[in-house]
Amino acid sequence: MKAIILVGGYGTRLRPLTLSYPKPLVEFCNKAMVMHQIEALARVSVTEVILAVSYQPHVMDDFLQREQKKLGIKITVSRETEPMGTAGPIKLAQPLLDDNEPFFVLNSDVTCDYPFAEMIAAHQRHGGKATILLTKVDEPSKFGIVLYEPETMRVRAFREKPTEWVGNMANAGAYLLSPSVLDYMELRPMSIEREVFPALAADGVLYAHELSGYWADIGQPKDYLRGMSLHLQSLRLRGSAELAAGPAFIGNVLVDPSAVVGKDCRIGPDVVVGAGCIIEDGVRIKSSTLLPGSRVKSHTWISTSIIGWGCTIGSWVRIENTSVLGEDVAIKDEVCVNGGIVLPHKSVSEHILEPRIVM
């Protein structure tokens, strides 16, 4: 079995992090975003993953060559020369797919418990052409809502961001498609959500599968942090030994073994500390991610923020309110950063007291 991951383009929603690396290679919970999906696919015996890429494919190639050897899974890059939407890249990759076997399609921005084995069983059971994963959402008006028959799980229709109640089950960005679905696609910029799925539903061959675990779109900072919290809680529920334990840690915290945490720190809940990070004495961090190689000096406070690769945070600094620091940012001692977006390789010596971009 094979799979396609729709990587897409520039990752503008996650800047400034994606100014340094393509979005799929940005670490999420101490692992490149795309590797969470690839590892889950490998667990259900997917033998080849095709990444549909239109931005920095050479950077992706170097990384994936290393990773495929570790996992024993083939990783291929399908390059778009122009943006092709969400169905065009699938049609473009058709020569790389098997003619007689269904394949997965995933949105690279999505994190969840990945019920791939259950999707395969459901696809075989209903005998349709496509299975779409659904997740329950709290605010249906922000999503495309899927209407389906609960008894058969056959999809009847779609409602894009409805203003009135029609349901609360949304497209979760993961699909299992039979090869015949490719006949519904054309080699042009095309939307699988707006063009292909409605046609499949009209023909009565599109079925739904409900996700029972967590789900998040992690394509922008606020949602990235929310997804981090949900992923850490999922590790807790599974009894994962990866979570940190000890007097310095509160709640769900993930710390790379190479990171160093000083004395009298309080880390957590919902914190990820990346490889090679150094946290000096008396630091308080909650609801935040430190990407690899960052250093946080003594008595600093960090809350609901993302600290990029190789940053240096001074002493007695306060960073909060979904601040995002790009790669190699320096924050001087006793500076407050409130909702700041700081581009890579910048030095900040004055307070940022309201959300703004520092260029």
Short mmCIF file of C-alpha atoms in Angstrom, two decimals:
data_model
loop_
_atom_site.label_atom_id
_atom_site.label_comp_id
_atom_site.label_asym_id
_atom_site.label_seq_id
_atom_site.Cartn_x
_atom_site.Cartn_y
_atom_site.Cartn_z
CA MET A 1 0.00 0.00 0.00
CA LYS A 2 1.10 3.56 -0.75
CA ALA A 3 0.26 7.02 0.58
CA ILE A 4 0.39 10.63 -0.60
CA ILE A 5 1.04 13.49 1.82
CA LEU A 6 -0.03 16.90 0.52
CA VAL A 7 2.84 19.09 1.66
CA GLY A 8 1.91 22.19 -0.35
CA GLY A 9 3.82 25.44 -0.60
CA TYR A 10 5.39 28.16 1.49
CA GLY A 11 3.81 27.54 4.90
CA THR A 12 3.04 31.24 5.34
CA ARG A 13 0.70 30.65 8.28
CA LEU A 14 3.59 29.28 10.35
CA ARG A 15 6.10 32.03 9.68
CA PRO A 16 8.69 32.95 10.88
CA LEU A 17 9.52 29.26 11.46
CA THR A 18 9.00 28.37 7.80
CA LEU A 19 11.46 31.05 6.71
CA SER A 20 14.18 28.63 7.86
CA TYR A 21 12.73 25.20 7.04
CA PRO A 22 9.87 23.81 4.94
CA LYS A 23 6.79 23.37 7.12
CA PRO A 24 6.85 19.52 7.11
CA LEU A 25 10.36 19.61 8.60
CA VAL A 26 9.46 21.95 11.47
CA GLU A 27 9.59 19.92 14.67
CA PHE A 28 6.30 19.16 16.38
CA CYS A 29 6.72 17.44 19.75
CA ASN A 30 10.40 16.81 19.00
CA LYS A 31 9.86 15.20 15.62
CA ALA A 32 9.48 16.70 12.14
CA MET A 33 5.76 17.23 11.47
CA VAL A 34 5.71 14.89 8.49
CA MET A 35 7.48 12.10 10.41
CA HIS A 36 4.52 11.66 12.77
CA GLN A 37 2.42 10.75 9.73
CA ILE A 38 5.06 8.65 7.99
CA GLU A 39 5.72 6.58 11.12
CA ALA A 40 1.97 5.99 11.60
CA LEU A 41 1.68 4.88 7.96
CA ALA A 42 4.62 2.52 8.37
CA ARG A 43 2.82 0.86 11.29
CA VAL A 44 0.01 -0.27 8.94
CA SER A 45 2.48 -1.66 6.39
CA VAL A 46 2.48 1.25 3.95
CA THR A 47 5.60 0.63 1.88
CA GLU A 48 5.94 3.93 0.01
CA VAL A 49 5.05 7.51 0.89
CA ILE A 50 4.83 10.13 -1.86
CA LEU A 51 5.25 13.74 -0.78
CA ALA A 52 3.53 16.27 -3.05
CA VAL A 53 5.89 19.24 -2.77
CA SER A 54 6.11 22.64 -4.45
CA TYR A 55 8.57 24.47 -2.15
CA GLN A 56 12.23 23.65 -1.33
CA PRO A 57 12.06 20.05 -2.63
CA HIS A 58 15.86 19.72 -2.41
CA VAL A 59 15.78 20.33 1.35
CA MET A 60 13.05 17.70 1.68
CA ASP A 61 15.10 15.23 -0.37
CA ASP A 62 18.16 15.42 1.89
CA PHE A 63 16.11 14.91 5.06
CA LEU A 64 13.95 12.11 3.71
CA GLN A 65 16.86 10.13 2.32
CA ARG A 66 18.15 9.83 5.89
CA GLU A 67 14.76 9.03 7.43
CA GLN A 68 13.65 6.36 4.97
CA LYS A 69 16.67 4.25 5.86
CA LYS A 70 15.69 4.34 9.55
CA LEU A 71 12.08 3.32 8.89
CA GLY A 72 12.61 0.88 6.05
CA ILE A 73 10.00 2.70 3.96
CA LYS A 74 10.44 4.29 0.54
CA ILE A 75 9.84 8.06 0.45
CA THR A 76 9.39 9.70 -2.95
CA VAL A 77 8.97 13.39 -3.78
CA SER A 78 6.45 14.44 -6.45
CA ARG A 79 7.25 18.01 -7.51
CA GLU A 80 4.65 20.56 -8.53
CA THR A 81 5.88 23.31 -10.84
CA GLU A 82 2.81 25.38 -9.97
CA PRO A 83 0.26 25.21 -7.12
CA MET A 84 -2.18 22.41 -7.97
CA GLY A 85 -4.67 22.60 -5.09
CA THR A 86 -5.53 19.42 -3.19
CA ALA A 87 -6.61 17.13 -6.06
CA GLY A 88 -4.16 18.21 -8.80
CA PRO A 89 -1.11 16.86 -6.90
CA ILE A 90 -2.83 13.48 -6.50
CA LYS A 91 -3.46 13.26 -10.24
CA LEU A 92 0.14 14.34 -10.88
CA ALA A 93 1.39 11.46 -8.71
CA GLN A 94 -0.79 8.87 -10.50
CA PRO A 95 2.16 7.22 -12.32
CA LEU A 96 3.71 6.47 -8.90
CA LEU A 97 0.61 4.68 -7.57
CA ASP A 98 -0.53 1.06 -7.92
CA ASP A 99 -3.46 0.40 -10.26
CA ASN A 100 -5.15 -2.22 -8.08
CA GLU A 101 -4.69 -1.02 -4.51
CA PRO A 102 -6.23 1.79 -2.44
CA PHE A 103 -3.95 4.54 -1.16
CA PHE A 104 -4.00 7.06 1.67
CA VAL A 105 -4.02 10.82 1.14
CA LEU A 106 -3.12 13.08 4.08
CA ASN A 107 -3.01 16.82 4.69
CA SER A 108 0.41 17.54 6.20
CA ASP A 109 -0.99 20.16 8.62
CA VAL A 110 -3.06 17.59 10.52
CA THR A 111 -2.14 15.74 13.70
CA CYS A 112 -4.35 13.11 15.33
CA ASP A 113 -4.31 9.52 16.59
CA TYR A 114 -4.19 8.33 12.93
CA PRO A 115 -6.70 5.42 12.89
CA PHE A 116 -5.30 4.02 9.65
CA ALA A 117 -5.97 0.35 10.46
CA GLU A 118 -9.61 1.16 11.24
CA MET A 119 -9.92 3.15 8.00
CA ILE A 120 -8.63 0.19 5.99
CA ALA A 121 -11.17 -2.12 7.65
CA ALA A 122 -14.02 0.35 7.03
CA HIS A 123 -13.00 0.81 3.39
CA GLN A 124 -13.05 -2.95 2.82
CA ARG A 125 -16.37 -3.30 4.63
CA HIS A 126 -18.40 -0.67 2.76
CA GLY A 127 -16.92 -1.39 -0.69
CA GLY A 128 -17.13 2.25 -1.86
CA LYS A 129 -14.53 4.22 -3.77
CA ALA A 130 -13.41 6.57 -0.97
CA THR A 131 -13.31 6.82 2.82
CA ILE A 132 -13.01 10.24 4.46
CA LEU A 133 -11.96 10.64 8.10
CA LEU A 134 -14.26 12.90 10.15
CA THR A 135 -13.71 14.68 13.45
CA LYS A 136 -16.17 16.36 15.79
CA VAL A 137 -15.66 20.15 16.02
CA ASP A 138 -16.92 22.67 18.58
CA GLU A 139 -17.49 25.49 16.08
CA PRO A 140 -19.00 24.06 12.87
CA SER A 141 -19.21 27.52 11.27
CA LYS A 142 -15.41 27.48 10.86
CA PHE A 143 -15.26 24.16 8.99
CA GLY A 144 -16.63 22.21 6.07
CA ILE A 145 -19.30 19.97 7.61
CA VAL A 146 -20.01 16.51 6.22
CA LEU A 147 -23.57 15.13 6.17
CA TYR A 148 -23.85 11.34 6.13
CA GLU A 149 -26.14 8.43 6.97
CA PRO A 150 -25.23 7.13 10.48
CA GLU A 151 -26.37 3.59 9.68
CA THR A 152 -24.36 3.10 6.50
CA MET A 153 -21.81 5.95 6.87
CA ARG A 154 -22.50 6.92 3.26
CA VAL A 155 -21.82 10.63 2.70
CA ARG A 156 -24.79 12.60 1.35
CA ALA A 157 -23.55 16.19 1.08
CA PHE A 158 -21.16 18.89 2.27
CA ARG A 159 -21.85 22.28 3.85
CA GLU A 160 -18.98 24.78 3.83
CA LYS A 161 -18.86 26.87 7.05
CA PRO A 162 -22.62 26.71 7.72
CA THR A 163 -24.29 29.62 9.54
CA GLU A 164 -27.09 27.36 10.77
CA TRP A 165 -26.81 24.00 12.56
CA VAL A 166 -26.50 21.09 10.14
CA GLY A 167 -24.04 18.93 12.09
CA ASN A 168 -20.63 19.02 13.75
CA MET A 169 -18.56 16.39 11.92
CA ALA A 170 -15.84 17.97 9.79
CA ASN A 171 -13.35 16.75 7.23
CA ALA A 172 -10.24 15.71 9.18
CA GLY A 173 -7.86 15.80 6.21
CA ALA A 174 -7.17 12.06 5.88
CA TYR A 175 -8.61 9.84 3.12
CA LEU A 176 -8.38 6.31 1.79
CA LEU A 177 -9.04 6.26 -1.96
CA SER A 178 -9.47 3.47 -4.46
CA PRO A 179 -7.60 3.97 -7.77
CA SER A 180 -10.89 4.64 -9.61
CA VAL A 181 -11.16 7.96 -7.75
CA LEU A 182 -8.38 9.24 -10.01
CA ASP A 183 -10.93 9.22 -12.85
CA TYR A 184 -12.72 12.07 -11.04
CA MET A 185 -9.55 14.21 -11.10
CA GLU A 186 -7.87 16.29 -13.77
CA LEU A 187 -4.26 17.41 -14.13
CA ARG A 188 -4.92 21.05 -13.23
CA PRO A 189 -5.34 23.15 -10.07
CA MET A 190 -8.28 21.31 -8.50
CA SER A 191 -9.88 20.94 -5.05
CA ILE A 192 -10.60 17.47 -3.71
CA GLU A 193 -12.94 18.98 -1.11
CA ARG A 194 -15.02 21.16 -3.45
CA GLU A 195 -14.87 19.24 -6.74
CA VAL A 196 -14.02 15.58 -6.23
CA PHE A 197 -15.80 14.65 -3.00
CA PRO A 198 -19.18 16.20 -4.00
CA ALA A 199 -19.04 14.21 -7.24
CA LEU A 200 -18.25 11.00 -5.35
CA ALA A 201 -21.08 11.70 -2.88
CA ALA A 202 -23.52 12.31 -5.76
CA ASP A 203 -22.57 8.89 -7.14
CA GLY A 204 -23.10 7.27 -3.73
CA VAL A 205 -19.54 5.93 -3.42
CA LEU A 206 -18.10 8.17 -0.66
CA TYR A 207 -18.17 6.92 2.93
CA ALA A 208 -17.19 8.42 6.28
CA HIS A 209 -15.19 7.10 9.22
CA GLU A 210 -15.43 8.86 12.58
CA LEU A 211 -12.27 9.69 14.52
CA SER A 212 -12.60 8.91 18.22
CA GLY A 213 -9.33 10.45 19.44
CA TYR A 214 -7.86 13.96 19.30
CA TRP A 215 -7.43 16.05 16.15
CA ALA A 216 -5.82 19.40 15.35
CA ASP A 217 -4.75 21.47 12.37
CA ILE A 218 -1.29 22.67 13.41
CA GLY A 219 -0.60 24.97 10.47
CA GLN A 220 -0.45 28.21 12.47
CA PRO A 221 1.11 29.07 15.87
CA LYS A 222 -2.02 29.12 18.05
CA ASP A 223 -3.21 25.81 16.62
CA TYR A 224 0.30 24.36 16.76
CA LEU A 225 0.34 24.96 20.53
CA ARG A 226 -3.16 23.52 20.91
CA GLY A 227 -2.14 20.44 18.92
CA MET A 228 0.97 20.09 21.08
CA SER A 229 -1.19 19.98 24.20
CA LEU A 230 -3.52 17.38 22.68
CA HIS A 231 -0.61 15.23 21.51
CA LEU A 232 1.03 15.31 24.94
CA GLN A 233 -2.27 14.32 26.57
CA SER A 234 -2.54 11.44 24.10
CA LEU A 235 0.93 10.28 25.19
CA ARG A 236 -0.26 10.46 28.80
CA LEU A 237 -3.37 8.39 28.10
CA ARG A 238 -1.23 5.76 26.37
CA GLY A 239 1.11 5.60 29.36
CA SER A 240 4.09 6.72 27.29
CA ALA A 241 7.50 6.59 28.95
CA GLU A 242 8.57 9.56 26.79
CA LEU A 243 7.00 12.09 29.17
CA ALA A 244 9.33 13.71 31.69
CA ALA A 245 9.04 12.97 35.40
CA GLY A 246 10.57 14.67 38.43
CA PRO A 247 10.14 17.65 40.74
CA ALA A 248 10.87 20.20 37.98
CA PHE A 249 7.99 19.03 35.78
CA ILE A 250 4.28 19.75 36.05
CA GLY A 251 1.73 17.84 33.97
CA ASN A 252 2.60 16.69 30.45
CA VAL A 253 6.16 17.63 29.45
CA LEU A 254 8.38 16.18 26.72
CA VAL A 255 12.14 16.77 27.06
CA ASP A 256 14.74 15.52 24.61
CA PRO A 257 17.39 13.41 26.40
CA SER A 258 20.14 15.79 25.24
CA ALA A 259 18.50 18.86 26.81
CA VAL A 260 19.71 20.27 30.15
CA VAL A 261 17.37 21.65 32.82
CA GLY A 262 18.83 23.67 35.71
CA LYS A 263 17.92 23.89 39.37
CA ASP A 264 14.65 25.25 40.78
CA CYS A 265 12.89 25.27 37.41
CA ARG A 266 9.17 24.71 36.93
CA ILE A 267 8.46 23.26 33.49
CA GLY A 268 4.88 22.53 32.43
CA PRO A 269 2.17 21.76 31.89
CA ASP A 270 2.19 21.27 28.11
CA VAL A 271 5.82 21.97 27.30
CA VAL A 272 8.19 20.47 24.71
CA VAL A 273 11.96 20.98 25.05
CA GLY A 274 13.99 20.11 21.96
CA ALA A 275 17.39 18.53 21.41
CA GLY A 276 20.39 20.39 22.80
CA CYS A 277 18.36 23.02 24.63
CA ILE A 278 19.79 24.51 27.82
CA ILE A 279 17.46 25.86 30.52
CA GLU A 280 19.28 27.63 33.33
CA ASP A 281 18.22 27.88 36.98
CA GLY A 282 14.88 29.25 38.14
CA VAL A 283 13.14 29.25 34.75
CA ARG A 284 9.34 28.92 34.44
CA ILE A 285 7.89 27.57 31.17
CA LYS A 286 4.34 26.52 30.40
CA SER A 287 2.29 25.78 27.26
CA SER A 288 5.30 26.36 24.99
CA THR A 289 7.78 24.69 22.66
CA LEU A 290 11.54 25.20 22.59
CA LEU A 291 12.94 24.04 19.26
CA PRO A 292 16.41 22.44 19.19
CA GLY A 293 19.51 24.31 20.29
CA SER A 294 17.88 27.15 22.22
CA ARG A 295 19.17 28.53 25.51
CA VAL A 296 17.02 30.11 28.21
CA LYS A 297 18.96 31.98 30.89
CA SER A 298 18.06 32.14 34.56
CA HIS A 299 14.76 33.36 36.04
CA THR A 300 12.97 33.78 32.72
CA TRP A 301 9.23 33.21 32.21
CA ILE A 302 7.85 31.74 28.94
CA SER A 303 4.16 31.04 28.35
CA THR A 304 2.12 30.03 25.25
CA SER A 305 4.99 30.71 22.86
CA ILE A 306 7.28 29.01 20.32
CA ILE A 307 11.04 29.55 20.62
CA GLY A 308 12.86 28.83 17.36
CA TRP A 309 16.09 26.97 16.70
CA GLY A 310 19.26 28.25 18.32
CA CYS A 311 17.66 31.20 20.11
CA THR A 312 19.23 32.82 23.16
CA ILE A 313 16.81 34.16 25.77
CA GLY A 314 18.36 36.41 28.42
CA SER A 315 17.80 36.45 32.18
CA TRP A 316 14.60 37.82 33.74
CA VAL A 317 12.86 37.86 30.36
CA ARG A 318 9.08 37.46 29.98
CA ILE A 319 7.72 35.93 26.73
CA GLU A 320 4.00 35.25 26.35
CA ASN A 321 0.76 35.57 24.33
CA THR A 322 1.59 33.34 21.35
CA SER A 323 4.95 34.95 20.67
CA VAL A 324 6.98 33.18 17.99
CA LEU A 325 10.73 33.60 17.64
CA GLY A 326 12.39 32.59 14.39
CA GLU A 327 15.75 30.88 14.12
CA ASP A 328 18.77 32.38 15.95
CA VAL A 329 16.91 35.20 17.73
CA ALA A 330 18.50 36.87 20.75
CA ILE A 331 16.34 38.43 23.46
CA LYS A 332 18.37 40.62 25.82
CA ASP A 333 18.04 40.55 29.62
CA GLU A 334 14.87 41.91 31.27
CA VAL A 335 12.91 42.32 28.03
CA CYS A 336 9.18 41.62 27.78
CA VAL A 337 7.82 40.07 24.56
CA ASN A 338 4.02 40.09 24.42
CA GLY A 339 2.68 38.50 21.23
CA GLY A 340 5.78 39.35 19.21
CA ILE A 341 6.64 37.65 15.92
CA VAL A 342 10.42 37.97 15.55
CA LEU A 343 12.07 37.13 12.23
CA PRO A 344 15.22 34.96 12.13
CA HIS A 345 18.65 36.29 13.17
CA LYS A 346 17.28 39.36 14.99
CA SER A 347 18.35 40.79 18.34
CA VAL A 348 15.66 42.32 20.57
CA SER A 349 16.73 44.73 23.31
CA GLU A 350 13.48 46.70 23.79
CA HIS A 351 10.08 45.59 25.07
CA ILE A 352 7.43 44.33 22.64
CA LEU A 353 4.29 45.23 24.56
CA GLU A 354 1.68 44.38 21.94
CA PRO A 355 1.45 41.84 19.09
CA ARG A 356 3.60 42.94 16.13
CA ILE A 357 6.23 41.67 13.72
CA VAL A 358 9.90 42.48 14.40
CA MET A 359 11.81 42.57 11.11
#
